[in-house]
Each structure stands twice: as structure tokens, then as C-alpha cells.
């Protein structure tokens, strides 16, 4: 069964600290993996998108990694800010012409002053 | 939120009434999608459309209907047949099929009592 599992479910860190969010998937075939940031009550906003051949992709203080062999991805946030408080969603696209998106349940990050 | 608008932001209805959620995009995207988001769950696909006058059921289409008469517009009707309509509804669009990056609207929170 195609699944995307994210951990931890929630995380609290102090402003200025780094953190890493995890995403494990069992989707096959694999097309790409995306990380989205969703503020409370808003729509998700794309942070990164990686294909099979990409290992790392950065977007400012956000760095995503992908290990296609172990089917794992991580999102590392450097020098966290209060505005980083949000849910982070991992999404894996299956292959094929009708490739479907499998959404993780998200990790809720709270950055405290 | 890009060039996608959803209205209204909050919507309240009595049980047994049909209600239509609006989604408009000015990104010239061919594909549009409707998702439902419930607390603690990943986004679930309701309907999607890859071209005008054509649309396909997603994973949870029962109790919902859509139309795609214009490229820019993809309204979703929540019918009285939907057993648990209270949720956060997200509309998205992409340049092409599922493998392209999806841009999300701000969402509509529907409450049915």
C-alpha cells in the first residue's frame, strides 16, 4: 500500500535552534517528493520538490534531503524563527500518466521565543 | 496562495442543504484539484480536472460534485448526501498532470450543523 509516514507528529523548539523533520514512504513507482509548509488556516505553500536523482535541495533556511534507496526524506530547518511555526507536509508523487499524490499527515512545528 | 482564490473563507450551512465552494485561478493552469483536510489527517483528493469539460473522481468523491466549464474555474458542490461535510476544503491547480507542482488556494472552512 502506498503510504507516507512523517515524524515526529509535533515538535516544539526554541527560536534560533535547528530541527529536522522526517518522512518515510512506500510509494512505488516514485516520481518526486515535495515538502510543503502550511500555516494554520491557510493553504500549503511549496518549499522544495525533488526527483529521483536529486539528493539535496535548499530553499533559504530549509534544506531537504532524499535517499531514494531507503525511501526516506528529511527537512532541516536552520536557525528557526517564530514564523516557522506551521505544519510541514511531505507529499510523494507516484509514477505513471495518472500519477497520484500521497500526502503525509504532517509535522506540527511550534517555535517558541 | 499564488493566483488561486477561494471564497468564502468561512461557510456555515444547515444539514440537508447543498453548498457550492468557489475556486478561481489566473495562472493559466490546465489542471485543477479539490482536497479535503481533516484534523490529524493528510489531504484527501475529492475530484480533479485536467482539461475543460472533463473531470475525474478522486479517493473520496461520494457526496460531492464538480463542474469545469471554464479553464479558470472549478467549483465544488457539497451535497446533502455527504455524511460528514464539516472540514477544511483546499483547491489547487497545476500546469499539467499530477507530476507538476501544485499551487494551493487559501482554503474554505465549511461548518455544517
CSV table of C-alpha atoms in Angstrom, one decimal:
chain,number,residue,atom,x,y,z
A,1,UNK,CA,0.0,0.0,0.0
A,2,UNK,CA,1.3,3.4,-0.9
A,3,UNK,CA,1.9,5.4,2.3
A,4,UNK,CA,3.8,8.4,3.5
A,5,UNK,CA,4.7,8.5,7.2
A,6,UNK,CA,6.0,11.6,8.9
A,7,UNK,CA,7.7,12.0,12.3
A,8,UNK,CA,7.5,13.5,14.8
A,9,UNK,CA,3.8,14.3,14.8
A,10,UNK,CA,4.6,17.5,16.6
A,11,UNK,CA,7.7,19.4,17.8
A,12,UNK,CA,8.5,22.3,20.0
A,13,UNK,CA,11.8,24.1,19.7
A,14,UNK,CA,13.3,27.4,20.9
A,15,UNK,CA,13.8,30.3,18.4
A,16,UNK,CA,17.2,30.1,16.8
A,17,UNK,CA,17.6,26.3,17.2
A,18,UNK,CA,17.8,23.9,14.3
A,19,UNK,CA,15.5,20.9,13.7
A,20,UNK,CA,14.9,18.0,11.4
A,21,UNK,CA,11.7,16.5,10.2
A,22,UNK,CA,11.4,13.0,8.8
A,23,UNK,CA,9.4,11.5,6.0
A,24,UNK,CA,9.4,7.8,5.1
A,25,UNK,CA,7.5,6.5,2.1
A,26,UNK,CA,6.5,3.2,0.5
A,27,UNK,CA,5.2,4.8,-2.8
A,28,UNK,CA,6.2,2.9,-5.9
A,29,UNK,CA,6.8,3.7,-8.6
A,30,UNK,CA,8.3,7.0,-7.5
A,31,UNK,CA,8.1,10.3,-9.4
A,32,UNK,CA,9.0,13.1,-7.0
A,33,UNK,CA,8.8,14.2,-3.4
A,34,UNK,CA,7.7,17.6,-2.1
A,35,UNK,CA,7.7,19.4,1.1
A,36,UNK,CA,5.0,22.0,1.8
A,37,UNK,CA,4.6,24.5,4.7
A,38,UNK,CA,1.1,25.1,5.8
A,39,UNK,CA,0.3,27.9,8.2
A,40,UNK,CA,-2.8,27.4,10.4
A,41,UNK,CA,-6.0,28.0,8.4
A,42,UNK,CA,-4.1,28.6,5.1
A,43,UNK,CA,-3.3,26.6,2.0
A,44,UNK,CA,0.1,24.8,1.8
A,45,UNK,CA,3.0,26.5,0.1
A,46,UNK,CA,5.7,24.6,-1.7
A,47,UNK,CA,9.2,24.6,-0.2
A,48,UNK,CA,11.1,22.0,-2.3
A,49,UNK,CA,10.5,19.4,-4.9
A,50,UNK,CA,13.0,16.6,-5.6
A,51,UNK,CA,13.1,13.9,-8.3
A,52,UNK,CA,14.7,10.5,-8.0
A,53,UNK,CA,18.2,11.7,-9.0
A,54,UNK,CA,18.3,14.7,-6.5
A,55,UNK,CA,19.8,14.1,-3.1
A,56,UNK,CA,19.6,17.6,-1.6
A,57,UNK,CA,17.7,20.8,-2.3
A,58,UNK,CA,17.7,24.1,-0.4
A,59,UNK,CA,15.3,27.0,-0.1
A,60,UNK,CA,16.8,29.6,2.2
A,61,UNK,CA,17.0,28.1,5.7
A,62,UNK,CA,15.2,25.0,4.5
A,63,UNK,CA,17.2,22.0,3.3
A,64,UNK,CA,15.5,18.8,2.1
A,65,UNK,CA,17.4,15.6,1.5
A,66,UNK,CA,16.2,12.5,-0.3
A,67,UNK,CA,17.5,8.9,-0.1
A,68,UNK,CA,15.7,7.0,-2.8
A,69,UNK,CA,17.3,3.7,-1.8
A,70,UNK,CA,15.9,3.8,1.7
A,71,UNK,CA,12.8,5.8,0.7
A,72,UNK,CA,13.5,8.4,3.3
A,73,UNK,CA,13.5,12.2,3.2
A,74,UNK,CA,14.2,14.9,5.8
A,75,UNK,CA,13.6,18.6,6.0
A,76,UNK,CA,16.2,20.5,8.0
A,77,UNK,CA,15.4,24.0,9.3
A,78,UNK,CA,18.3,26.1,10.3
A,79,UNK,CA,18.2,29.0,12.8
A,80,UNK,CA,14.5,28.7,13.4
A,81,UNK,CA,12.2,31.8,13.5
A,82,UNK,CA,8.8,32.3,15.1
A,83,UNK,CA,7.4,32.4,11.6
A,84,UNK,CA,8.5,28.8,11.0
A,85,UNK,CA,5.7,27.7,13.3
A,86,UNK,CA,3.4,25.7,10.9
A,87,UNK,CA,2.7,22.2,9.7
A,88,UNK,CA,5.1,20.7,7.3
A,89,UNK,CA,3.7,18.2,4.9
A,90,UNK,CA,5.6,15.6,2.9
A,91,UNK,CA,4.0,14.6,-0.4
A,92,UNK,CA,5.1,11.8,-2.7
A,93,UNK,CA,4.0,11.5,-6.3
A,94,UNK,CA,3.7,8.1,-7.8
A,95,UNK,CA,4.7,7.5,-11.4
A,96,UNK,CA,2.6,6.8,-14.4
A,97,UNK,CA,0.4,9.1,-16.5
A,98,UNK,CA,-2.1,9.3,-13.8
A,99,UNK,CA,0.5,9.6,-11.0
A,100,UNK,CA,-1.3,10.3,-7.8
A,101,UNK,CA,-0.1,12.3,-4.8
A,102,UNK,CA,0.2,10.6,-1.5
A,103,UNK,CA,0.1,13.1,1.4
A,104,UNK,CA,1.7,12.6,4.8
A,105,UNK,CA,-0.3,13.8,7.9
A,106,UNK,CA,2.3,16.5,8.6
A,107,UNK,CA,4.5,17.5,11.4
A,108,UNK,CA,3.3,20.5,13.5
A,109,UNK,CA,6.2,22.7,14.5
A,110,UNK,CA,6.0,25.3,17.2
A,111,UNK,CA,8.9,27.7,17.6
A,112,UNK,CA,8.9,29.4,21.0
A,113,UNK,CA,10.7,32.7,21.9
B,1,UNK,CA,-1.6,31.4,-2.2
B,2,UNK,CA,-0.4,32.4,-5.7
B,3,UNK,CA,-3.1,33.2,-8.2
B,4,UNK,CA,-5.8,31.0,-6.8
B,5,UNK,CA,-8.7,32.4,-4.9
B,6,UNK,CA,-11.3,30.5,-2.9
B,7,UNK,CA,-14.4,32.0,-1.5
B,8,UNK,CA,-15.8,32.4,1.1
B,9,UNK,CA,-13.1,31.8,3.8
B,10,UNK,CA,-15.8,30.5,6.2
B,11,UNK,CA,-19.1,29.0,5.3
B,12,UNK,CA,-21.9,27.8,7.6
B,13,UNK,CA,-24.8,25.7,6.4
B,14,UNK,CA,-27.6,23.7,7.9
B,15,UNK,CA,-27.7,20.0,7.5
B,16,UNK,CA,-29.5,18.9,4.4
B,17,UNK,CA,-28.6,21.9,2.3
B,18,UNK,CA,-26.3,21.8,-0.8
B,19,UNK,CA,-23.5,24.3,-0.8
B,20,UNK,CA,-21.1,25.4,-3.5
B,21,UNK,CA,-17.5,26.4,-2.9
B,22,UNK,CA,-15.8,28.7,-5.3
B,23,UNK,CA,-12.3,28.2,-6.8
B,24,UNK,CA,-10.8,30.5,-9.4
B,25,UNK,CA,-7.2,30.7,-10.8
B,26,UNK,CA,-5.4,33.1,-13.1
B,27,UNK,CA,-2.3,31.0,-13.6
B,28,UNK,CA,-3.4,29.6,-16.9
B,29,UNK,CA,-3.1,26.2,-15.4
B,30,UNK,CA,-4.8,23.2,-17.2
B,31,UNK,CA,-5.3,21.0,-14.1
B,32,UNK,CA,-7.3,21.8,-11.0
B,33,UNK,CA,-8.0,19.8,-7.9
B,34,UNK,CA,-10.2,19.7,-4.8
B,35,UNK,CA,-8.9,18.3,-1.5
B,36,UNK,CA,-10.4,17.8,1.9
B,37,UNK,CA,-8.4,18.3,5.1
B,38,UNK,CA,-9.5,16.9,8.5
B,39,UNK,CA,-7.6,17.3,11.8
B,40,UNK,CA,-4.8,14.8,12.1
B,41,UNK,CA,-5.2,13.5,8.6
B,42,UNK,CA,-3.4,14.1,5.3
B,43,UNK,CA,-5.1,15.8,2.4
B,44,UNK,CA,-7.5,13.6,0.5
B,45,UNK,CA,-8.4,14.1,-3.1
B,46,UNK,CA,-12.1,14.7,-3.9
B,47,UNK,CA,-12.1,15.5,-7.6
B,48,UNK,CA,-9.6,16.6,-10.2
B,49,UNK,CA,-9.8,18.1,-13.7
B,50,UNK,CA,-7.0,18.0,-16.3
B,51,UNK,CA,-8.9,19.9,-19.0
B,52,UNK,CA,-12.1,21.9,-19.5
B,53,UNK,CA,-15.3,19.9,-19.5
B,54,UNK,CA,-13.6,16.9,-18.1
B,55,UNK,CA,-13.1,15.8,-14.5
B,56,UNK,CA,-12.3,12.6,-12.6
B,57,UNK,CA,-13.3,11.2,-9.2
B,58,UNK,CA,-10.6,11.2,-6.5
B,59,UNK,CA,-10.5,9.0,-3.5
B,60,UNK,CA,-13.5,10.4,-1.6
B,61,UNK,CA,-15.9,11.7,-4.3
B,62,UNK,CA,-19.1,10.4,-2.8
B,63,UNK,CA,-21.4,13.3,-1.8
B,64,UNK,CA,-19.6,15.8,-3.9
B,65,UNK,CA,-20.0,17.2,-7.4
B,66,UNK,CA,-17.9,19.5,-9.6
B,67,UNK,CA,-18.0,21.3,-13.0
B,68,UNK,CA,-15.3,22.7,-15.3
B,69,UNK,CA,-17.0,24.9,-17.8
B,70,UNK,CA,-14.1,27.4,-17.8
B,71,UNK,CA,-10.4,26.9,-17.5
B,72,UNK,CA,-10.2,29.4,-14.7
B,73,UNK,CA,-13.0,28.0,-12.5
B,74,UNK,CA,-13.6,24.7,-10.7
B,75,UNK,CA,-16.5,25.0,-8.3
B,76,UNK,CA,-17.2,22.2,-5.8
B,77,UNK,CA,-20.7,21.4,-4.6
B,78,UNK,CA,-21.1,19.6,-1.3
B,79,UNK,CA,-24.4,17.8,-1.4
B,80,UNK,CA,-26.7,16.7,1.4
B,81,UNK,CA,-25.5,13.1,0.6
B,82,UNK,CA,-22.1,13.9,2.1
B,83,UNK,CA,-22.3,12.4,5.6
B,84,UNK,CA,-19.5,14.4,7.2
B,85,UNK,CA,-19.2,17.7,5.3
B,86,UNK,CA,-17.6,19.8,8.0
B,87,UNK,CA,-14.0,20.2,7.0
B,88,UNK,CA,-11.3,22.5,5.5
B,89,UNK,CA,-11.5,22.4,1.7
B,90,UNK,CA,-8.5,23.2,-0.4
B,91,UNK,CA,-8.4,23.9,-4.1
B,92,UNK,CA,-5.2,23.6,-6.1
B,93,UNK,CA,-4.0,24.0,-9.7
B,94,UNK,CA,-1.0,22.8,-11.7
B,95,UNK,CA,0.4,23.4,-15.2
B,96,UNK,CA,-0.2,19.9,-16.2
B,97,UNK,CA,-0.9,16.5,-14.7
B,98,UNK,CA,-0.2,15.3,-11.2
B,99,UNK,CA,3.6,15.3,-11.6
B,100,UNK,CA,3.7,19.1,-11.9
B,101,UNK,CA,3.9,21.3,-8.8
B,102,UNK,CA,0.5,22.1,-7.4
B,103,UNK,CA,-0.3,25.6,-6.1
B,104,UNK,CA,-2.9,25.8,-3.4
B,105,UNK,CA,-5.6,28.4,-2.6
B,106,UNK,CA,-6.2,29.7,0.9
B,107,UNK,CA,-9.0,27.2,1.7
B,108,UNK,CA,-12.6,27.4,2.8
B,109,UNK,CA,-13.7,26.1,6.2
B,110,UNK,CA,-17.2,24.6,5.9
B,111,UNK,CA,-19.2,24.0,9.0
B,112,UNK,CA,-22.5,22.1,8.8
B,113,UNK,CA,-24.8,21.9,11.8
